Amino acid sequence: MGELINYNSYGEMKEELYYSPESLYRAINTFSDPLEFFHSSGELVKFREGFLNDMELAEAILPERDCTAGRKFIFPNEAWYRRVCGIFIYKLAR
């Protein structure tokens, strides 16, 4: 759940996010138990779908360079990449 909420924070403009920070806060704040939000929130369904789609797009990009010193990726200037960049880079580092 934390990864999905973090994923929603990436973007250059609010319009690139699935939910504005304010509306997401209001959705979460209605639940007294975070697990209840996790199991019954429509917002998380939308996050999961968007996250999986964005990660699929990111994982389809092949490295421009791949050597023992590291890998170099070039991504398009698209909203989906800005949303997933932090999580994708962290996944590569692991």
C-alpha positions as a printed Julia matrix, in Angstrom:
94×3 Matrix{Float64}:
   0.0    0.0     0.0
   2.84   2.38    0.83
   4.53   1.68   -2.49
   1.31   2.48   -4.36
   0.74   5.7    -2.44
   4.36   6.68   -3.07
   3.91   5.84   -6.76
   1.04   8.32   -6.93
   3.32  11.12   -5.76
   5.54  11.12   -8.85
   4.69  13.45  -11.69
   5.41  16.93  -12.94
   1.8   18.1   -12.61
  -1.16  17.02  -10.51
  -2.92  16.02  -13.73
  -0.37  13.21  -14.2
  -1.28  11.63  -10.86
  -4.1    9.15  -10.43
  -5.36  11.13   -7.43
  -4.53  14.58   -6.16
  -2.78  14.48   -2.79
  -5.81  16.17   -1.23
  -8.35  13.67   -2.56
  -6.13  10.74   -1.61
  -5.77  12.09    1.91
  -9.56  12.44    2.19
 -10.05   8.86    0.95
  -7.54   7.42    3.42
  -8.71   9.58    6.3
 -12.23   8.09    6.2
 -10.82   4.77    7.47
  -9.76   4.31   11.08
  -7.82   1.14   10.21
  -5.23   1.19    7.38
  -5.93  -2.48    6.65
  -9.59  -1.66    6.08
  -8.52   0.94    3.52
  -6.2   -1.65    1.96
  -8.94  -4.26    1.59
 -11.9   -2.12    0.57
 -10.62   1.01   -1.15
 -11.53   1.65   -4.77
  -8.55   4.0    -4.97
  -6.1    1.13   -4.44
  -7.72  -0.88   -7.23
  -7.06   2.02   -9.62
  -3.5    2.38   -8.25
  -2.72  -1.3    -8.74
  -3.97  -1.3   -12.32
  -2.08   1.88  -13.19
   1.07   0.75  -11.42
   1.12  -2.63  -13.18
   0.52  -0.99  -16.54
   3.24   1.63  -15.99
   5.74  -0.99  -14.77
   5.0   -3.13  -17.81
   5.82  -0.17  -20.05
   9.03   0.55  -18.11
  10.17  -3.08  -18.17
   9.69  -3.19  -21.94
  12.41  -0.53  -22.39
  15.71  -2.19  -23.13
  18.96  -0.68  -21.88
  20.82   1.54  -24.34
  23.97   0.3   -22.68
  24.49  -2.75  -20.49
  27.96  -3.45  -19.11
  29.65  -4.4   -15.85
  29.77  -0.71  -14.84
  26.0   -0.39  -15.09
  23.03  -0.01  -17.39
  21.78   3.1   -19.17
  18.12   3.47  -20.03
  16.5    6.19  -22.11
  12.83   6.69  -21.39
  10.27   8.79  -23.23
   9.11  12.07  -21.75
   5.76  10.59  -20.75
   3.58  10.8   -17.64
   3.69   7.02  -17.08
   7.46   7.1   -16.74
   7.46  10.03  -14.33
   4.98   8.14  -12.16
   7.0    4.92  -12.08
  10.59   6.21  -12.29
  11.46   6.06   -8.59
  10.06   2.6    -8.06
  11.53   1.25  -11.31
  15.0    2.6   -10.51
  14.83   1.21   -6.99
  13.82  -2.19   -8.4
  16.84  -2.14  -10.73
  19.16  -1.24   -7.87
  17.96  -4.19   -5.83
